Amino acid sequence: MAPLVPSLRFERSFWRTGIERVAGVDEVGVAPTCGAVVAAAVIMRPGCHRIPNVRDSKTLSALQRERLAPLIRRRAVAVGVGAASVVEIDRLNIYHATHLAMRRAIARLGGHDHVLVDGNRIHGFEDHVGPYTAIVDGDAKAYSIACASVVAKVVRDRMMGLLAERYPGYGWERNQGYATREHRAAVRRLGLTPFHRRSFLALQRTLAGDQIAFDLFDEELDLAELEMPSAVQFDAAAAERELAAVD
């Protein structure tokens, strides 16, 4: 089955009412066992034409994404990229850290009127970003979200490539931190780095060798926890420096 081609129908529904700065937001790096989770936000010009081949980044090759990302950046009105660090992921859980990365990406746009988010409704998200629309499979349906998915994927892959140079042997330049056989074997052989997500089930299984139940998407955390102490703020600054190296 051919991959879906995202359309501009969601953006046009707002453009027709005079709402022009419609930002598509998507994240990458939820499932990997190491590295930051990265989000991108993209605003396209009202009345724009789609860039051929832009679609959900998961359906594109690395070469296709590398070719499309600079085109998206040139044609966009604004692009924002944000990340949540490994310390933040382990402290907040990946669910809340992902939304934190999205908020940081949106904050870098320099202003917006409405947000299109890939996925389901997010509790309390409107309090931080204003009006938004959640679109299930949005990266396959909404053009600006698909653009954001491409930009975020390219940035995160480059971040993992840089980390692979600092921590050789894990294959991060190939597996981007996913729990592949190569990566799991390296963890057993070399141990964990400061960039491994110690709260993740895959790592716990690799190190302990047994099956344990663990909910990565626990929503019991009070949203007030998103106001991080200084130690976590410092690690966020480290994530920003990683972003600056590849953005």
mmCIF file of C-alpha atoms in Angstrom:
data_model
loop_
_atom_site.group_PDB
_atom_site.id
_atom_site.type_symbol
_atom_site.label_atom_id
_atom_site.label_comp_id
_atom_site.label_asym_id
_atom_site.label_seq_id
_atom_site.Cartn_x
_atom_site.Cartn_y
_atom_site.Cartn_z
ATOM 1 C CA MET A 1 0.000 0.000 0.000
ATOM 2 C CA ALA A 2 1.342 3.406 -0.983
ATOM 3 C CA PRO A 3 1.940 5.829 1.923
ATOM 4 C CA LEU A 4 -0.673 8.529 2.468
ATOM 5 C CA VAL A 5 0.069 11.949 1.010
ATOM 6 C CA PRO A 6 -0.725 14.688 3.560
ATOM 7 C CA SER A 7 -2.963 17.512 2.400
ATOM 8 C CA LEU A 8 -3.421 21.186 3.279
ATOM 9 C CA ARG A 9 -7.136 20.832 4.097
ATOM 10 C CA PHE A 10 -6.613 21.369 7.820
ATOM 11 C CA GLU A 11 -4.490 24.476 7.293
ATOM 12 C CA ARG A 12 -6.880 25.861 4.650
ATOM 13 C CA SER A 13 -9.835 25.567 7.024
ATOM 14 C CA PHE A 14 -8.070 28.097 9.283
ATOM 15 C CA TRP A 15 -6.590 30.254 6.513
ATOM 16 C CA ARG A 16 -10.110 30.852 5.146
ATOM 17 C CA THR A 17 -11.117 32.398 8.476
ATOM 18 C CA GLY A 18 -8.090 34.700 8.636
ATOM 19 C CA ILE A 19 -6.028 32.510 10.960
ATOM 20 C CA GLU A 20 -2.695 32.532 9.125
ATOM 21 C CA ARG A 21 0.063 31.312 11.469
ATOM 22 C CA VAL A 22 -0.997 27.678 11.716
ATOM 23 C CA ALA A 23 1.796 25.545 13.149
ATOM 24 C CA GLY A 24 2.143 21.824 12.565
ATOM 25 C CA VAL A 25 3.931 20.004 15.407
ATOM 26 C CA ASP A 26 5.409 16.526 15.609
ATOM 27 C CA GLU A 27 7.983 14.664 17.686
ATOM 28 C CA VAL A 28 10.523 11.905 17.110
ATOM 29 C CA GLY A 29 12.493 9.744 19.497
ATOM 30 C CA VAL A 30 9.763 8.415 21.793
ATOM 31 C CA ALA A 31 10.693 4.736 21.484
ATOM 32 C CA PRO A 32 14.543 4.785 21.472
ATOM 33 C CA THR A 33 16.346 3.815 24.674
ATOM 34 C CA CYS A 34 18.743 6.758 24.606
ATOM 35 C CA GLY A 35 19.059 10.355 23.504
ATOM 36 C CA ALA A 36 16.718 13.319 23.747
ATOM 37 C CA VAL A 37 13.193 13.362 22.393
ATOM 38 C CA VAL A 38 12.996 16.056 19.696
ATOM 39 C CA ALA A 39 10.014 18.020 18.413
ATOM 40 C CA ALA A 40 9.630 20.453 15.531
ATOM 41 C CA ALA A 41 7.001 23.064 14.752
ATOM 42 C CA VAL A 42 6.522 24.423 11.232
ATOM 43 C CA ILE A 43 4.385 27.293 9.929
ATOM 44 C CA MET A 44 3.782 27.397 6.189
ATOM 45 C CA ARG A 45 2.689 30.417 4.154
ATOM 46 C CA PRO A 46 -1.089 30.602 3.552
ATOM 47 C CA GLY A 47 -1.885 29.464 0.032
ATOM 48 C CA CYS A 48 1.391 27.595 -0.347
ATOM 49 C CA HIS A 49 1.834 24.552 -2.563
ATOM 50 C CA ARG A 50 3.035 21.274 -1.131
ATOM 51 C CA ILE A 51 6.650 20.239 -1.630
ATOM 52 C CA PRO A 52 6.577 16.977 -3.608
ATOM 53 C CA ASN A 53 7.302 13.834 -1.559
ATOM 54 C CA VAL A 54 6.829 15.449 1.841
ATOM 55 C CA ARG A 55 4.985 12.961 4.035
ATOM 56 C CA ASP A 56 5.309 11.144 7.351
ATOM 57 C CA SER A 57 9.065 10.930 7.976
ATOM 58 C CA LYS A 58 8.794 7.235 8.885
ATOM 59 C CA THR A 59 7.874 6.453 5.263
ATOM 60 C CA LEU A 60 10.941 8.257 3.863
ATOM 61 C CA SER A 61 14.532 7.135 3.575
ATOM 62 C CA ALA A 62 17.306 9.014 5.372
ATOM 63 C CA LEU A 63 18.478 10.439 2.046
ATOM 64 C CA GLN A 64 14.974 11.659 1.175
ATOM 65 C CA ARG A 65 14.616 13.338 4.561
ATOM 66 C CA GLU A 66 18.005 15.034 4.235
ATOM 67 C CA ARG A 67 16.988 16.433 0.848
ATOM 68 C CA LEU A 68 13.552 17.590 1.985
ATOM 69 C CA ALA A 69 14.464 19.216 5.318
ATOM 70 C CA PRO A 70 16.321 22.229 3.840
ATOM 71 C CA LEU A 71 13.507 22.768 1.313
ATOM 72 C CA ILE A 72 10.978 22.810 4.137
ATOM 73 C CA ARG A 73 13.077 25.297 6.114
ATOM 74 C CA ARG A 74 13.443 27.618 3.114
ATOM 75 C CA ARG A 75 9.728 27.657 2.290
ATOM 76 C CA ALA A 76 8.431 27.851 5.848
ATOM 77 C CA VAL A 77 7.390 31.090 7.483
ATOM 78 C CA ALA A 78 8.899 29.812 10.727
ATOM 79 C CA VAL A 79 10.496 26.653 12.089
ATOM 80 C CA GLY A 80 11.046 25.853 15.756
ATOM 81 C CA VAL A 81 12.901 22.861 17.194
ATOM 82 C CA GLY A 82 12.857 21.809 20.834
ATOM 83 C CA ALA A 83 14.080 18.862 22.877
ATOM 84 C CA ALA A 84 13.639 17.206 26.233
ATOM 85 C CA SER A 85 16.786 15.680 27.649
ATOM 86 C CA VAL A 86 17.408 12.188 28.994
ATOM 87 C CA VAL A 87 17.308 13.475 32.583
ATOM 88 C CA GLU A 88 13.925 15.061 31.876
ATOM 89 C CA ILE A 89 12.648 11.857 30.249
ATOM 90 C CA ASP A 90 13.671 9.771 33.245
ATOM 91 C CA ARG A 91 12.260 12.290 35.705
ATOM 92 C CA LEU A 92 8.977 13.203 33.994
ATOM 93 C CA ASN A 93 8.442 10.025 31.905
ATOM 94 C CA ILE A 94 8.491 9.989 28.115
ATOM 95 C CA TYR A 95 4.839 11.007 27.801
ATOM 96 C CA HIS A 96 5.286 14.329 29.589
ATOM 97 C CA ALA A 97 8.814 14.902 28.260
ATOM 98 C CA THR A 98 7.496 14.617 24.701
ATOM 99 C CA HIS A 99 4.934 17.343 25.327
ATOM 100 C CA LEU A 100 7.615 19.490 26.939
ATOM 101 C CA ALA A 101 9.721 19.176 23.763
ATOM 102 C CA MET A 102 6.671 20.194 21.698
ATOM 103 C CA ARG A 103 6.101 23.270 23.858
ATOM 104 C CA ARG A 104 9.743 24.295 23.448
ATOM 105 C CA ALA A 105 9.523 23.905 19.665
ATOM 106 C CA ILE A 106 6.353 26.017 19.517
ATOM 107 C CA ALA A 107 7.944 28.683 21.717
ATOM 108 C CA ARG A 108 10.716 29.074 19.118
ATOM 109 C CA LEU A 109 8.319 30.030 16.319
ATOM 110 C CA GLY A 110 8.103 33.681 17.258
ATOM 111 C CA GLY A 111 4.329 33.585 17.571
ATOM 112 C CA HIS A 112 1.476 31.474 16.215
ATOM 113 C CA ASP A 113 -2.313 31.559 15.921
ATOM 114 C CA HIS A 114 -3.217 27.879 16.056
ATOM 115 C CA VAL A 115 -1.409 24.565 16.471
ATOM 116 C CA LEU A 116 -1.992 21.240 14.712
ATOM 117 C CA VAL A 117 -0.625 18.385 16.825
ATOM 118 C CA ASP A 118 -0.022 14.808 15.772
ATOM 119 C CA GLY A 119 -1.889 12.414 18.072
ATOM 120 C CA ASN A 120 -4.618 12.655 20.696
ATOM 121 C CA ARG A 121 -5.713 15.523 22.904
ATOM 122 C CA ILE A 122 -3.133 16.453 25.561
ATOM 123 C CA HIS A 123 -4.284 17.369 29.048
ATOM 124 C CA GLY A 124 -3.396 20.977 29.850
ATOM 125 C CA PHE A 125 -1.620 21.591 26.538
ATOM 126 C CA GLU A 126 -3.863 24.504 25.580
ATOM 127 C CA ASP A 127 -2.819 26.351 28.731
ATOM 128 C CA HIS A 128 0.722 26.504 27.343
ATOM 129 C CA VAL A 129 0.297 26.836 23.544
ATOM 130 C CA GLY A 130 -3.183 28.298 23.090
ATOM 131 C CA PRO A 131 -5.806 26.885 20.712
ATOM 132 C CA TYR A 132 -4.824 23.610 19.074
ATOM 133 C CA THR A 133 -6.265 20.712 17.121
ATOM 134 C CA ALA A 134 -5.160 17.133 17.753
ATOM 135 C CA ILE A 135 -5.115 14.935 14.640
ATOM 136 C CA VAL A 136 -4.635 11.195 14.995
ATOM 137 C CA ASP A 137 -2.062 10.101 12.387
ATOM 138 C CA GLY A 138 -1.544 13.784 11.723
ATOM 139 C CA ASP A 139 1.895 13.257 10.189
ATOM 140 C CA ALA A 140 0.184 11.255 7.427
ATOM 141 C CA LYS A 141 -2.775 13.627 7.016
ATOM 142 C CA ALA A 142 -1.702 17.257 7.624
ATOM 143 C CA TYR A 143 1.030 18.802 5.490
ATOM 144 C CA SER A 144 2.551 21.091 8.131
ATOM 145 C CA ILE A 145 2.714 18.219 10.636
ATOM 146 C CA ALA A 146 4.445 16.065 8.015
ATOM 147 C CA CYS A 147 6.933 18.898 7.449
ATOM 148 C CA ALA A 148 7.569 19.033 11.192
ATOM 149 C CA SER A 149 8.114 15.280 11.333
ATOM 150 C CA VAL A 150 10.790 15.486 8.630
ATOM 151 C CA VAL A 151 12.624 18.375 10.297
ATOM 152 C CA ALA A 152 12.515 16.735 13.733
ATOM 153 C CA LYS A 153 13.715 13.388 12.407
ATOM 154 C CA VAL A 154 16.679 14.915 10.589
ATOM 155 C CA VAL A 155 17.712 16.931 13.660
ATOM 156 C CA ARG A 156 17.483 13.956 16.000
ATOM 157 C CA ASP A 157 19.338 11.603 13.642
ATOM 158 C CA ARG A 158 22.156 14.139 13.408
ATOM 159 C CA MET A 159 22.231 14.447 17.190
ATOM 160 C CA MET A 160 22.559 10.680 17.512
ATOM 161 C CA GLY A 161 25.307 10.721 14.880
ATOM 162 C CA LEU A 162 27.260 13.229 16.952
ATOM 163 C CA LEU A 163 26.744 11.162 20.090
ATOM 164 C CA ALA A 164 27.914 8.054 18.200
ATOM 165 C CA GLU A 165 31.267 9.754 17.699
ATOM 166 C CA ARG A 166 31.556 10.418 21.440
ATOM 167 C CA TYR A 167 30.359 6.938 22.421
ATOM 168 C CA PRO A 168 31.451 4.511 19.692
ATOM 169 C CA GLY A 169 30.361 0.909 19.717
ATOM 170 C CA TYR A 170 26.606 1.284 20.220
ATOM 171 C CA GLY A 171 25.796 1.819 16.550
ATOM 172 C CA TRP A 172 23.802 4.973 17.194
ATOM 173 C CA GLU A 173 24.712 6.285 13.752
ATOM 174 C CA ARG A 174 22.651 3.368 12.388
ATOM 175 C CA ASN A 175 20.054 2.496 15.019
ATOM 176 C CA GLN A 176 19.443 6.029 16.408
ATOM 177 C CA GLY A 177 19.170 4.569 19.904
ATOM 178 C CA TYR A 178 16.467 1.985 19.245
ATOM 179 C CA ALA A 179 16.823 -1.305 21.132
ATOM 180 C CA THR A 180 18.192 -3.270 18.196
ATOM 181 C CA ARG A 181 20.167 -6.492 18.700
ATOM 182 C CA GLU A 182 23.374 -4.553 18.001
ATOM 183 C CA HIS A 183 22.517 -1.906 20.583
ATOM 184 C CA ARG A 184 21.475 -4.403 23.254
ATOM 185 C CA ALA A 185 24.689 -6.376 22.795
ATOM 186 C CA ALA A 186 26.720 -3.176 23.136
ATOM 187 C CA VAL A 187 24.938 -2.273 26.377
ATOM 188 C CA ARG A 188 25.803 -5.675 27.835
ATOM 189 C CA ARG A 189 29.402 -5.307 26.667
ATOM 190 C CA LEU A 190 30.076 -1.622 27.327
ATOM 191 C CA GLY A 191 27.469 -0.651 29.908
ATOM 192 C CA LEU A 192 25.287 2.447 29.952
ATOM 193 C CA THR A 193 26.256 5.985 28.945
ATOM 194 C CA PRO A 194 24.925 9.239 30.444
ATOM 195 C CA PHE A 195 22.596 9.396 27.420
ATOM 196 C CA HIS A 196 20.758 6.137 28.096
ATOM 197 C CA ARG A 197 17.221 6.386 29.460
ATOM 198 C CA ARG A 198 17.547 4.326 32.608
ATOM 199 C CA SER A 199 13.798 4.276 33.234
ATOM 200 C CA PHE A 200 13.102 2.398 29.999
ATOM 201 C CA LEU A 201 11.918 -1.193 30.034
ATOM 202 C CA ALA A 202 14.174 -2.299 27.173
ATOM 203 C CA LEU A 203 17.283 -1.261 29.104
ATOM 204 C CA GLN A 204 16.064 -2.851 32.296
ATOM 205 C CA ARG A 205 15.457 -6.096 30.444
ATOM 206 C CA THR A 206 18.851 -5.935 28.753
ATOM 207 C CA LEU A 207 20.704 -5.404 32.025
ATOM 208 C CA ALA A 208 18.586 -7.647 34.259
ATOM 209 C CA GLY A 209 17.767 -10.334 31.713
ATOM 210 C CA ASP A 210 14.222 -10.882 32.976
ATOM 211 C CA GLN A 211 10.710 -9.758 32.044
ATOM 212 C CA ILE A 212 9.177 -6.977 34.129
ATOM 213 C CA ALA A 213 6.053 -4.912 33.771
ATOM 214 C CA PHE A 214 6.592 -1.200 33.298
ATOM 215 C CA ASP A 215 4.287 1.526 32.022
ATOM 216 C CA LEU A 216 6.201 4.106 30.014
ATOM 217 C CA PHE A 217 3.072 6.188 29.582
ATOM 218 C CA ASP A 218 2.056 6.611 33.215
ATOM 219 C CA GLU A 219 -0.092 9.741 33.456
ATOM 220 C CA GLU A 220 -0.202 9.930 37.268
ATOM 221 C CA LEU A 221 2.525 12.564 37.400
ATOM 222 C CA ASP A 222 1.208 15.938 38.514
ATOM 223 C CA LEU A 223 1.636 18.444 35.696
ATOM 224 C CA ALA A 224 3.223 20.783 38.230
ATOM 225 C CA GLU A 225 6.251 18.481 37.970
ATOM 226 C CA LEU A 226 6.966 20.151 34.635
ATOM 227 C CA GLU A 227 8.423 23.051 36.598
ATOM 228 C CA MET A 228 11.857 21.460 36.864
ATOM 229 C CA PRO A 229 14.502 22.026 39.553
ATOM 230 C CA SER A 230 17.853 23.543 38.654
ATOM 231 C CA ALA A 231 19.593 20.212 38.009
ATOM 232 C CA VAL A 232 17.074 19.334 35.323
ATOM 233 C CA GLN A 233 17.149 22.852 33.912
ATOM 234 C CA PHE A 234 20.896 22.446 33.489
ATOM 235 C CA ASP A 235 20.430 19.228 31.549
ATOM 236 C CA ALA A 236 17.873 20.987 29.345
ATOM 237 C CA ALA A 237 20.577 23.503 28.498
ATOM 238 C CA ALA A 238 22.794 20.590 27.462
ATOM 239 C CA ALA A 239 20.058 19.357 25.134
ATOM 240 C CA GLU A 240 19.807 22.850 23.656
ATOM 241 C CA ARG A 241 23.552 22.823 22.959
ATOM 242 C CA GLU A 242 23.190 19.484 21.178
ATOM 243 C CA LEU A 243 20.398 20.993 19.087
ATOM 244 C CA ALA A 244 22.484 24.035 18.222
ATOM 245 C CA ALA A 245 25.197 21.801 16.819
ATOM 246 C CA VAL A 246 22.864 20.319 14.204
ATOM 247 C CA ASP A 247 20.028 22.846 13.794
#
